[in-house]
Amino acid sequence: MTANNHLNVEIELNSEERARWTEPFMELALRAIRKVHHDHLLWSINQNIDLDTDFSRINMGNGIELADERLVCAAISQELISSRHSTGVYFESSKTKGSENARRYYKLEREVKVPGGKQSIDLISQRMDPADPNGDIYKKSLIEAKRGRKRKARYDGKEAKPGNYQYNAVAIDIFKLIDNRMGFKVNNENPNMYVLVWDAVSYSETEKTAYTFLKEVKEKLITIDSARTSDEGHDRKIGKITLLMRDVKWLPLSWIDPEKDSELLNLNVQSALWLMLVEIKT
């Protein structure tokens, strides 16, 4: 589907092209979100562990559902800073200077202001040379982070109340990346652009998976682009946007344990979180 300005938006699920840094990044991001979920649980609100004999409720609280983007970005940053997986323990083939393997090191910055602008980018990942940590020789990766839905806490012990899906907000973030990418050029190369989106879902037909969420974002991109004008400083040369799903991870949040004498692997997962990394190509 295209709008009057002929913008074409496509979704790609797989690609032979590899982005090596995304593999450890997603694993560490999921680990960070797991910690946020447990640290953010509302233990003291109608869920008194000392008095409650039903300890199965320990895994039923709202955690990541109530955490905002800045908290999650902070947790991801701390995870990468403390993890050896972001400081050169994994290798790739290299033909430079006769070396068979080359280590890769990365740095991650938060809330980076757009050069000459008022907006900021949530996360920027960049490969670095350990011999010159302040050097700026590798292409940057700009990342905007967003919850799939905002939720409101309920103080009666019930599940947090979900709001509307943030399709429009994610689409706006995508255009934000496109409009500001020129300010982050390195060696005349445009940066890579990504959106990181997550949502906690229960097992029902009305919930959105990562893929169905992205399809809705696609439609919002077309709608928003039709209203953008060149005199607002937007890049009007965009004819096509490709949403490349780099990775999707799942994390169980609540479940019902099988009976102790059960011989079947019948763990009953009640809710889970999906974490999606989408690369934006124009």
XYZ file of N, CA and C in Angstrom:
846
model
N 0.850 -1.187 0.000
C 0.000 0.000 0.000
C 0.884 1.235 0.000
N 0.546 2.256 -0.789
C 1.292 3.489 -0.830
C 0.354 4.664 -0.643
N 0.851 5.736 -0.097
C 0.059 6.933 0.089
C 0.234 7.842 -1.118
N -0.341 9.062 -1.064
C -0.293 9.966 -2.193
C 1.135 10.347 -2.571
N 2.047 10.330 -1.607
C 3.424 10.681 -1.913
C 4.246 9.456 -2.309
N 3.587 8.353 -2.525
C 4.198 7.144 -3.061
C 5.228 6.512 -2.129
N 5.060 6.676 -0.837
C 5.926 5.974 0.098
C 5.562 4.503 0.098
N 6.567 3.656 -0.021
C 6.365 2.212 0.025
C 7.053 1.666 1.270
N 6.310 0.924 2.085
C 6.861 0.340 3.305
C 6.764 -1.172 3.214
N 7.876 -1.851 3.406
C 7.912 -3.313 3.348
C 8.476 -3.876 4.644
N 8.037 -5.083 4.985
C 8.548 -5.805 6.145
C 9.327 -7.024 5.656
N 10.558 -7.165 6.133
C 11.368 -8.336 5.828
C 11.642 -9.091 7.125
N 11.466 -10.399 7.066
C 11.621 -11.209 8.273
C 13.024 -11.780 8.425
N 13.678 -12.072 7.322
C 14.993 -12.702 7.381
C 15.932 -12.035 6.396
N 17.205 -12.121 6.686
C 18.207 -11.564 5.795
C 19.494 -12.364 5.938
N 20.176 -12.598 4.812
C 21.459 -13.293 4.866
C 22.556 -12.394 5.429
N 22.333 -11.082 5.299
C 23.291 -10.128 5.840
C 23.251 -10.178 7.355
N 24.411 -10.247 7.985
C 24.476 -10.368 9.431
C 24.940 -9.068 10.067
N 24.364 -8.726 11.173
C 24.817 -7.604 11.986
C 25.312 -8.202 13.296
N 26.616 -8.456 13.369
C 27.151 -9.259 14.458
C 26.862 -8.681 15.835
N 26.831 -7.369 15.964
C 26.664 -6.770 17.285
C 25.263 -6.998 17.835
N 24.274 -7.230 16.964
C 22.899 -7.382 17.436
C 22.701 -8.675 18.218
N 23.509 -9.685 17.961
C 23.340 -10.967 18.649
C 23.613 -10.849 20.156
N 24.805 -10.380 20.553
C 25.005 -10.203 22.009
C 24.150 -9.086 22.581
N 23.858 -8.060 21.780
C 23.039 -6.951 22.276
C 21.665 -7.437 22.706
N 21.020 -8.266 21.895
C 19.682 -8.736 22.225
C 19.686 -9.665 23.432
N 20.709 -10.500 23.542
C 20.794 -11.384 24.705
C 20.982 -10.582 25.988
N 21.828 -9.556 25.919
C 22.061 -8.727 27.101
C 20.857 -7.858 27.408
N 20.161 -7.380 26.370
C 18.952 -6.583 26.584
C 17.878 -7.418 27.274
N 17.751 -8.677 26.863
C 16.761 -9.551 27.489
C 17.128 -9.825 28.943
N 18.411 -9.991 29.211
C 18.858 -10.202 30.592
C 18.558 -8.967 31.443
N 18.776 -7.782 30.866
C 18.492 -6.540 31.582
C 17.002 -6.407 31.878
N 16.166 -6.757 30.898
C 14.721 -6.671 31.093
C 14.253 -7.658 32.155
N 14.871 -8.814 32.205
C 14.521 -9.789 33.241
C 14.803 -9.207 34.628
N 15.917 -8.528 34.770
C 16.248 -7.914 36.054
C 15.274 -6.782 36.387
N 14.939 -5.969 35.383
C 13.980 -4.888 35.602
C 12.645 -5.452 36.060
N 12.225 -6.548 35.435
C 10.941 -7.155 35.778
C 10.907 -7.563 37.249
N 11.947 -8.217 37.731
C 11.959 -8.683 39.122
C 12.175 -7.538 40.099
N 12.982 -6.545 39.703
C 13.237 -5.426 40.608
C 12.053 -4.478 40.696
N 11.171 -4.509 39.692
C 10.087 -3.544 39.603
C 8.749 -4.112 40.067
N 8.755 -5.338 40.571
C 7.511 -5.957 41.018
C 6.914 -5.198 42.193
N 5.592 -5.090 42.202
C 4.907 -4.366 43.277
C 4.633 -5.307 44.453
N 5.706 -5.680 45.155
C 5.543 -6.653 46.224
C 4.639 -6.139 47.331
N 4.714 -4.863 47.638
C 4.053 -4.343 48.835
C 2.596 -3.956 48.612
N 2.103 -4.055 47.399
C 0.735 -3.631 47.114
C -0.183 -4.855 47.054
N -0.874 -5.109 48.126
C -1.806 -6.233 48.214
C -1.135 -7.553 47.838
N 0.121 -7.697 48.178
C 0.841 -8.922 47.852
C 1.902 -9.145 48.929
N 1.467 -9.302 50.155
C 2.347 -9.417 51.300
C 2.886 -10.843 51.382
N 4.147 -10.987 51.025
C 4.745 -12.322 50.987
C 4.812 -12.938 52.386
N 4.998 -12.099 53.421
C 5.116 -12.634 54.785
C 3.822 -13.291 55.256
N 2.689 -12.777 54.818
C 1.404 -13.275 55.285
C 0.722 -14.199 54.283
N 1.141 -14.139 53.047
C 0.474 -14.897 51.997
C 1.089 -16.295 51.900
N 0.269 -17.303 52.119
C 0.778 -18.671 52.040
C 0.865 -19.166 50.603
N 0.222 -18.449 49.681
C 0.239 -18.864 48.280
C 1.447 -18.228 47.603
N 2.610 -18.865 47.746
C 3.830 -18.281 47.211
C 3.911 -18.359 45.689
N 2.971 -19.011 45.052
C 2.963 -19.018 43.588
C 2.712 -17.631 43.040
N 2.199 -16.722 43.891
C 1.936 -15.356 43.444
C 3.223 -14.568 43.237
N 4.350 -15.112 43.662
C 5.610 -14.400 43.500
C 5.863 -14.090 42.022
N 5.502 -14.995 41.138
C 5.769 -14.752 39.721
C 4.558 -14.179 38.996
N 3.619 -13.604 39.738
C 2.410 -13.086 39.105
C 2.324 -11.561 39.147
N 3.320 -10.898 39.744
C 3.246 -9.447 39.873
C 3.586 -8.718 38.589
N 3.164 -7.453 38.531
C 3.519 -6.603 37.399
C 4.910 -6.027 37.623
N 5.776 -6.191 36.669
C 7.121 -5.646 36.760
C 7.462 -4.835 35.529
N 7.894 -5.513 34.499
C 8.267 -4.831 33.260
C 7.074 -4.112 32.642
N 5.868 -4.543 32.973
C 4.676 -3.882 32.443
C 4.592 -2.423 32.882
N 5.195 -2.105 34.038
C 5.105 -0.755 34.590
C 6.406 0.028 34.475
N 7.430 -0.565 33.900
C 8.716 0.115 33.748
C 8.708 0.944 32.465
N 9.242 2.168 32.536
C 9.233 3.016 31.348
C 10.510 2.845 30.538
N 10.577 3.564 29.408
C 11.680 3.386 28.464
C 13.034 3.777 29.060
N 13.066 4.856 29.820
C 14.346 5.300 30.365
C 14.918 4.294 31.347
N 14.057 3.685 32.142
C 14.517 2.671 33.088
C 15.086 1.471 32.346
N 14.411 1.037 31.293
C 14.889 -0.112 30.520
C 16.197 0.219 29.807
N 16.291 1.418 29.222
C 17.529 1.822 28.545
C 18.694 1.890 29.538
N 18.416 2.379 30.750
C 19.457 2.433 31.775
C 19.919 1.032 32.147
N 18.973 0.103 32.274
C 19.317 -1.274 32.631
C 20.135 -1.940 31.525
N 19.760 -1.697 30.268
C 20.517 -2.262 29.145
C 21.933 -1.703 29.134
N 22.071 -0.403 29.358
C 23.393 0.224 29.379
C 24.262 -0.387 30.475
N 23.693 -0.543 31.664
C 24.452 -1.119 32.775
C 24.840 -2.561 32.492
N 23.955 -3.296 31.837
C 24.249 -4.695 31.511
C 25.412 -4.792 30.534
N 25.412 -3.933 29.525
C 26.494 -3.962 28.547
C 27.818 -3.503 29.148
N 27.738 -2.516 30.044
C 28.964 -2.029 30.666
C 29.628 -3.120 31.505
N 28.812 -3.904 32.205
C 29.352 -4.914 33.121
C 29.594 -6.265 32.465
N 29.141 -6.441 31.230
C 29.239 -7.758 30.601
C 30.512 -7.913 29.766
N 31.119 -9.062 29.863
C 32.294 -9.341 29.040
C 31.924 -9.538 27.578
N 30.634 -9.773 27.312
C 30.208 -10.015 25.939
C 30.193 -8.754 25.087
N 30.400 -7.605 25.690
C 30.494 -6.376 24.904
C 31.931 -5.860 24.840
N 32.862 -6.648 25.393
C 34.244 -6.173 25.440
C 35.223 -7.181 24.846
N 34.895 -7.698 23.678
C 35.888 -8.403 22.884
C 36.053 -9.882 23.102
N 35.084 -10.585 23.688
C 35.268 -12.015 23.878
C 34.760 -12.837 22.705
N 34.038 -12.215 21.782
C 33.609 -12.971 20.616
C 34.330 -12.456 19.377
N 34.475 -13.327 18.393
C 35.381 -13.057 17.290
C 34.628 -13.090 15.957
N 35.300 -12.575 14.950
C 34.829 -12.732 13.582
C 36.047 -12.897 12.678
N 35.840 -13.479 11.507
C 36.931 -13.683 10.568
C 37.442 -12.338 10.079
N 38.764 -12.190 9.988
C 39.362 -10.947 9.514
C 40.551 -11.256 8.626
N 40.668 -10.527 7.541
C 41.765 -10.726 6.600
C 42.818 -9.621 6.713
N 42.652 -8.727 7.658
C 43.566 -7.599 7.775
C 44.854 -8.000 8.486
N 45.967 -7.579 7.932
C 47.294 -7.763 8.517
C 47.574 -9.212 8.871
N 47.032 -10.139 8.064
C 47.313 -11.549 8.257
C 46.668 -12.162 9.474
N 45.795 -11.428 10.141
C 45.144 -11.951 11.337
C 43.997 -12.883 10.962
N 43.885 -14.025 11.625
C 42.802 -14.967 11.353
C 41.522 -14.565 12.077
N 41.683 -13.943 13.220
C 40.514 -13.503 13.993
C 40.727 -12.090 14.506
N 39.647 -11.376 14.621
C 39.726 -10.009 15.146
C 38.671 -9.838 16.232
N 39.097 -9.321 17.380
C 38.152 -9.047 18.453
C 37.337 -7.810 18.100
N 36.113 -7.783 18.629
C 35.265 -6.611 18.443
C 34.889 -6.039 19.806
N 35.044 -4.738 19.936
C 34.700 -4.034 21.165
C 33.631 -2.992 20.846
N 32.688 -2.792 21.789
C 31.598 -1.860 21.551
C 31.419 -0.917 22.736
N 30.909 0.250 22.428
C 30.512 1.190 23.473
C 29.056 1.559 23.245
N 28.386 1.949 24.316
C 26.967 2.287 24.238
C 26.744 3.610 24.952
N 26.074 4.537 24.275
C 25.764 5.842 24.857
C 24.255 5.993 24.989
N 23.836 6.754 26.006
C 22.404 6.984 26.255
C 22.047 8.449 26.104
N 20.803 8.699 25.645
C 20.261 10.054 25.576
C 21.250 11.012 24.908
N 21.639 10.669 23.689
C 22.602 11.474 22.940
C 21.855 12.543 22.150
N 22.214 13.788 22.377
C 21.536 14.890 21.713
C 21.890 14.938 20.233
N 20.893 15.195 19.404
C 21.114 15.327 17.975
C 21.925 16.596 17.718
N 23.039 16.510 16.965
C 23.844 17.702 16.687
C 23.008 18.811 16.050
N 23.027 19.967 16.687
C 22.297 21.108 16.170
C 20.799 21.063 16.366
N 20.307 20.096 17.133
C 18.868 19.956 17.342
C 18.514 19.867 18.810
N 17.229 19.741 19.080
C 16.740 19.656 20.451
C 16.414 18.224 20.858
N 16.234 17.323 19.887
C 15.883 15.941 20.205
C 17.113 15.145 20.602
N 16.873 13.972 21.178
C 17.966 13.075 21.545
C 17.625 11.653 21.126
N 18.659 10.850 20.963
C 18.512 9.443 20.590
C 18.668 8.589 21.841
N 17.789 7.624 22.024
C 17.785 6.825 23.259
C 19.111 6.107 23.490
N 19.576 5.362 22.490
C 20.812 4.583 22.614
C 21.603 4.683 21.317
N 22.923 4.757 21.434
C 23.795 4.697 20.264
C 24.876 3.667 20.545
N 24.937 2.645 19.718
C 25.963 1.611 19.819
C 26.996 1.855 18.722
N 28.263 1.672 19.077
C 29.322 1.881 18.091
C 30.513 0.990 18.411
N 31.025 0.362 17.391
C 32.252 -0.408 17.566
C 33.404 0.557 17.826
N 34.336 0.152 18.672
C 35.441 1.022 19.028
C 36.762 0.294 18.915
N 37.814 1.054 18.756
C 39.172 0.523 18.727
C 39.750 0.685 20.126
N 40.066 -0.407 20.833
C 40.577 -0.280 22.202
C 41.870 0.517 22.288
N 42.619 0.605 21.185
C 43.846 1.403 21.179
C 43.546 2.895 21.122
N 42.318 3.225 20.704
C 41.896 4.625 20.613
C 40.425 4.711 21.002
N 40.120 4.565 22.311
C 38.712 4.499 22.770
C 37.869 5.697 22.367
N 38.496 6.851 22.209
C 37.743 8.054 21.838
C 37.695 8.278 20.334
N 38.275 7.363 19.596
C 38.263 7.498 18.146
C 36.865 7.286 17.571
N 36.639 7.854 16.422
C 35.313 7.802 15.789
C 35.496 7.296 14.370
N 35.754 5.974 14.243
C 36.088 5.438 12.922
C 35.056 4.444 12.405
N 34.214 3.903 13.275
C 33.234 2.903 12.852
C 31.832 3.508 12.780
N 31.033 2.929 11.913
C 29.651 3.378 11.740
C 28.870 3.225 13.040
N 27.973 4.186 13.309
C 27.164 4.151 14.517
C 25.830 3.454 14.250
N 25.219 2.962 15.309
C 23.879 2.375 15.241
C 22.976 3.143 16.205
N 21.976 3.826 15.651
C 21.043 4.610 16.450
C 19.851 3.741 16.827
N 19.456 3.771 18.103
C 18.377 2.912 18.591
C 17.359 3.747 19.353
N 16.109 3.665 18.945
C 15.016 4.257 19.700
C 14.253 3.126 20.394
N 14.016 3.263 21.687
C 13.359 2.225 22.482
C 11.933 2.639 22.810
N 11.021 1.661 22.777
C 9.617 2.003 23.023
C 8.859 0.794 23.583
N 8.021 1.063 24.587
C 7.085 0.041 25.052
C 5.996 -0.170 24.008
N 5.558 -1.405 23.844
C 4.443 -1.655 22.933
C 3.161 -1.016 23.434
N 2.980 -0.991 24.763
C 1.831 -0.351 25.413
C 2.275 0.255 26.732
N 1.663 1.370 27.082
C 1.822 1.901 28.426
C 0.752 1.288 29.316
N 1.055 1.127 30.598
C 0.094 0.550 31.532
C -0.002 1.387 32.792
N -1.136 1.284 33.457
C -1.358 1.969 34.719
C -1.456 0.950 35.840
N -0.770 1.256 36.945
C -0.810 0.355 38.095
C -2.195 0.361 38.730
N -2.607 -0.806 39.238
C -3.862 -0.925 39.974
C -3.525 -1.401 41.371
N -4.118 -0.757 42.368
C -3.739 -1.019 43.747
C -4.685 -1.975 44.452
N -5.450 -2.733 43.666
C -6.362 -3.704 44.263
C -5.860 -5.130 44.064
N -4.571 -5.255 43.693
C -3.993 -6.571 43.511
C -4.238 -7.172 42.145
N -4.941 -6.459 41.268
C -5.225 -6.979 39.931
C -4.134 -6.568 38.950
N -4.216 -7.126 37.747
C -3.214 -6.827 36.732
C -3.242 -5.352 36.360
N -2.066 -4.825 35.962
C -1.991 -3.438 35.512
C -2.888 -3.234 34.298
N -3.492 -2.067 34.208
C -4.427 -1.781 33.129
C -3.675 -1.314 31.887
N -3.768 -2.063 30.773
C -3.031 -1.673 29.563
C -3.718 -0.535 28.825
N -2.893 0.323 28.216
C -3.410 1.393 27.376
C -3.418 0.960 25.920
N -3.498 1.931 25.035
C -3.503 1.641 23.605
C -2.106 1.244 23.131
N -2.068 0.488 22.063
C -0.784 0.134 21.460
C -0.116 1.385 20.892
N 1.201 1.442 20.994
C 1.944 2.634 20.590
C 2.457 2.533 19.143
N 1.578 2.161 18.232
C 1.985 2.094 16.828
C 2.446 3.460 16.338
N 1.665 4.476 16.652
C 1.955 5.818 16.164
C 3.273 6.341 16.737
N 3.508 6.085 18.027
C 4.730 6.554 18.673
C 5.960 5.886 18.074
N 5.869 4.604 17.763
C 6.999 3.900 17.143
C 7.246 4.437 15.738
N 6.181 4.695 14.979
C 6.324 5.250 13.631
C 6.980 6.629 13.687
N 6.590 7.438 14.661
C 7.195 8.764 14.821
C 8.688 8.639 15.135
N 9.040 7.656 15.968
C 10.455 7.424 16.284
C 11.237 7.029 15.035
N 10.620 6.263 14.151
C 11.300 5.856 12.916
C 11.606 7.072 12.049
N 10.640 7.962 11.901
C 10.889 9.180 11.131
C 11.898 10.082 11.840
N 11.894 10.056 13.164
C 12.883 10.820 13.931
C 14.290 10.346 13.597
N 14.491 9.042 13.511
C 15.791 8.497 13.157
C 16.191 8.900 11.733
N 15.243 8.778 10.806
C 15.525 9.103 9.411
C 15.881 10.578 9.251
N 15.132 11.443 9.922
C 15.335 12.880 9.772
C 16.638 13.361 10.398
N 17.141 12.637 11.420
C 18.322 13.102 12.152
C 19.578 12.279 11.887
N 19.505 11.314 10.999
C 20.641 10.405 10.803
C 21.880 11.116 10.261
N 21.683 12.184 9.455
C 22.814 12.857 8.829
C 23.761 13.451 9.866
N 23.246 13.797 11.029
C 24.094 14.387 12.061
C 25.018 13.390 12.738
N 24.867 12.103 12.443
C 25.692 11.068 13.079
C 26.552 10.314 12.071
N 26.862 10.966 10.959
C 27.722 10.337 9.958
C 29.124 10.109 10.513
N 29.725 8.985 10.108
C 31.120 8.697 10.428
C 31.803 8.294 9.131
N 32.888 8.992 8.791
C 33.596 8.713 7.532
C 32.644 8.739 6.344
N 31.737 9.706 6.364
C 30.767 9.908 5.282
C 29.783 8.753 5.132
N 29.666 7.908 6.149
C 28.710 6.801 6.126
C 27.533 7.127 7.046
N 26.316 6.958 6.536
C 25.134 7.153 7.370
C 25.076 6.068 8.443
N 24.531 6.363 9.611
C 24.438 5.345 10.668
C 23.353 4.318 10.358
N 23.453 3.176 11.011
C 22.355 2.215 10.980
C 21.272 2.716 11.926
N 20.025 2.356 11.653
C 18.897 2.834 12.453
C 18.057 1.644 12.914
N 17.670 1.660 14.208
C 16.902 0.564 14.786
C 15.825 1.097 15.723
N 14.761 0.331 15.860
C 13.813 0.533 16.950
C 13.771 -0.759 17.763
N 13.798 -0.590 19.083
C 13.721 -1.706 20.027
C 12.376 -1.601 20.730
N 11.519 -2.601 20.556
C 10.153 -2.552 21.080
C 9.880 -3.807 21.902
N 9.146 -3.647 23.008
C 8.783 -4.808 23.828
C 7.359 -4.661 24.327
N 6.746 -5.804 24.637
C 5.402 -5.782 25.214
C 5.156 -7.084 25.957
N 4.460 -6.977 27.073
C 4.040 -8.148 27.839
C 2.655 -8.562 27.367
N 2.494 -9.843 27.054
C 1.230 -10.324 26.498
C 0.756 -11.551 27.275
N -0.559 -11.660 27.423
C -1.160 -12.877 27.953
C -1.574 -13.741 26.769
N -1.836 -14.991 27.038
C -2.126 -15.906 25.938
C -3.607 -15.819 25.566
N -3.897 -14.898 24.658
C -5.259 -14.753 24.167
C -5.218 -14.290 22.723
N -6.313 -14.424 22.023
C -6.353 -14.079 20.610
C -6.281 -12.578 20.369
N -6.576 -11.779 21.379
C -6.606 -10.333 21.187
C -5.229 -9.685 21.338
N -4.262 -10.411 21.843
C -2.935 -9.852 22.046
C -2.160 -9.790 20.728
N -1.238 -8.832 20.640
C -0.432 -8.649 19.445
C 0.934 -9.317 19.614
N 1.346 -10.081 18.617
C 2.718 -10.573 18.584
C 3.606 -9.468 18.018
N 4.908 -9.698 18.024
C 5.824 -8.693 17.479
C 5.523 -8.423 16.008
N 5.215 -9.472 15.257
C 4.968 -9.308 13.821
C 3.672 -8.540 13.557
N 2.608 -8.867 14.269
C 1.350 -8.147 14.055
C 1.478 -6.690 14.514
N 2.282 -6.452 15.535
C 2.546 -5.076 15.961
C 3.242 -4.307 14.846
N 4.238 -4.933 14.234
C 5.003 -4.255 13.190
C 4.148 -3.958 11.960
N 3.200 -4.821 11.659
C 2.309 -4.555 10.527
C 1.478 -3.296 10.763
N 1.067 -3.078 12.003
C 0.317 -1.869 12.326
C 1.215 -0.627 12.233
N 2.476 -0.762 12.634
C 3.420 0.347 12.514
C 3.614 0.720 11.047
N 3.654 -0.277 10.204
C 3.784 -0.034 8.759
C 2.678 0.888 8.254
N 1.441 0.622 8.638
C 0.319 1.452 8.190
C 0.425 2.869 8.750
N 0.902 2.986 9.995
C 1.058 4.315 10.589
C 2.134 5.119 9.869
N 3.196 4.467 9.430
C 4.245 5.152 8.683
C 3.680 5.787 7.412
N 2.852 5.044 6.707
C 2.261 5.548 5.472
C 1.346 6.724 5.759
N 0.545 6.608 6.831
C -0.380 7.687 7.175
C 0.362 8.953 7.576
N 1.384 8.804 8.431
C 2.134 9.967 8.898
C 2.893 10.619 7.753
N 3.484 9.820 6.886
C 4.286 10.377 5.798
C 3.448 11.218 4.845
N 2.191 10.856 4.662
C 1.330 11.604 3.749
C 1.083 13.023 4.238
N 1.280 13.261 5.558
C 1.030 14.587 6.115
C 2.309 15.388 6.322
N 3.461 14.785 6.077
C 4.733 15.485 6.256
C 4.996 16.423 5.081
N 5.522 17.607 5.362
C 5.816 18.568 4.306
C 7.290 18.930 4.328
N 7.822 19.252 3.155
C 9.252 19.517 3.031
C 9.674 20.784 3.769
N 8.759 21.747 3.935
C 9.130 22.989 4.610
C 9.298 22.811 6.115
N 8.979 21.620 6.629
C 9.207 21.319 8.041
C 10.604 20.753 8.269
N 11.383 20.684 7.202
C 12.745 20.175 7.320
C 12.860 18.676 7.179
N 11.793 18.008 6.746
C 11.842 16.562 6.609
C 12.504 16.166 5.292
N 13.053 14.971 5.282
C 13.642 14.425 4.064
C 12.520 13.914 3.169
N 12.212 14.651 2.119
C 11.093 14.278 1.249
C 11.509 13.343 0.128
N 12.780 12.896 0.130
C 13.242 12.013 -0.927
C 13.016 10.548 -0.588
N 12.416 10.284 0.560
C 12.178 8.898 0.969
C 11.101 8.291 0.084
N 11.442 7.268 -0.657
C 10.449 6.590 -1.480
C 10.086 5.229 -0.925
N 11.001 4.693 -0.095
C 10.771 3.342 0.422
C 11.404 3.199 1.797
N 10.704 2.553 2.681
C 11.226 2.194 4.003
C 11.074 0.685 4.165
N 12.165 0.023 4.517
C 12.124 -1.415 4.789
C 12.298 -1.638 6.286
N 11.387 -2.383 6.872
C 11.450 -2.745 8.284
C 11.985 -4.172 8.377
N 13.254 -4.299 8.715
C 13.919 -5.598 8.758
C 13.937 -6.110 10.194
N 13.171 -7.163 10.453
C 13.138 -7.754 11.794
C 14.430 -8.527 12.037
N 15.345 -7.869 12.749
C 16.633 -8.500 13.020
C 16.506 -9.662 14.001
N 15.676 -9.469 15.019
C 15.581 -10.515 16.048
C 14.326 -10.299 16.880
N 13.776 -11.397 17.391
C 12.669 -11.371 18.344
C 12.982 -12.381 19.441
N 12.964 -11.926 20.682
C 13.206 -12.785 21.835
C 11.949 -12.868 22.685
N 11.796 -13.994 23.399
C 10.646 -14.194 24.284
C 11.127 -14.485 25.696
N 10.366 -13.958 26.676
C 10.687 -14.167 28.081
C 9.415 -14.485 28.853
N 9.286 -15.704 29.421
C 8.100 -16.016 30.245
C 8.050 -15.115 31.478
N 6.862 -14.617 31.796
C 6.690 -13.735 32.946
C 5.902 -14.380 34.080
N 4.878 -15.140 33.747
C 4.093 -15.808 34.788
C 3.655 -17.169 34.272
N 3.514 -18.102 35.186
C 3.217 -19.474 34.795
C 2.619 -20.237 35.969
N 2.029 -21.384 35.663
C 1.511 -22.306 36.686
C 2.385 -23.543 36.664
N 2.990 -23.841 37.795
C 3.891 -24.988 37.857
C 3.123 -26.294 37.706
N 3.727 -27.298 37.050
C 3.108 -28.619 37.003
C 3.154 -29.275 38.386
N 2.342 -30.293 38.572
C 2.356 -31.031 39.835
C 3.726 -31.663 40.069
N 4.093 -31.827 41.340
C 5.409 -32.359 41.663
C 5.634 -33.749 41.088
N 4.568 -34.555 41.031
C 4.731 -35.926 40.538
C 4.421 -36.038 39.041
N 4.342 -34.887 38.380
C 4.023 -34.913 36.947
C 5.186 -35.499 36.144
N 4.871 -36.345 35.192
C 5.871 -36.913 34.294
C 5.846 -36.216 32.931
N 5.026 -35.187 32.806
C 4.905 -34.449 31.551
C 5.472 -33.047 31.708
N 6.046 -32.533 30.639
C 6.562 -31.168 30.628
C 5.412 -30.221 30.300
N 4.560 -30.010 31.258
C 3.328 -29.253 31.014
C 3.314 -27.940 31.785
N 4.428 -27.206 31.728
C 4.469 -25.891 32.344
C 3.471 -24.983 31.638
N 2.562 -24.413 32.395
C 1.475 -23.610 31.837
C 1.845 -22.126 31.903
N 2.403 -21.602 30.804
C 2.804 -20.195 30.752
C 1.563 -19.324 30.589
N 1.396 -18.357 31.491
C 0.233 -17.476 31.466
C 0.491 -16.175 30.711
N 1.696 -15.668 30.812
C 2.040 -14.442 30.094
C 3.529 -14.449 29.788
N 3.901 -13.675 28.778
C 5.297 -13.619 28.351
C 5.568 -12.250 27.750
N 6.833 -11.948 27.584
C 7.241 -10.692 26.975
C 7.962 -10.973 25.669
N 7.652 -10.189 24.635
C 8.455 -10.253 23.415
C 9.287 -8.990 23.288
N 10.492 -9.166 22.789
C 11.441 -8.075 22.583
C 11.876 -8.124 21.128
N 11.647 -7.047 20.401
C 11.872 -7.029 18.951
C 12.858 -5.921 18.572
N 13.850 -6.280 17.755
C 14.788 -5.310 17.206
C 14.558 -5.226 15.703
N 14.210 -4.035 15.227
C 13.895 -3.819 13.821
C 14.871 -2.803 13.238
N 15.523 -3.186 12.156
C 16.414 -2.238 11.473
C 15.612 -1.470 10.434
N 15.881 -0.174 10.339
C 15.184 0.700 9.419
C 16.101 0.974 8.231
N 15.666 0.611 7.054
C 16.451 0.848 5.840
C 15.653 1.733 4.882
N 16.357 2.693 4.268
C 15.698 3.577 3.290
C 16.457 3.549 1.967
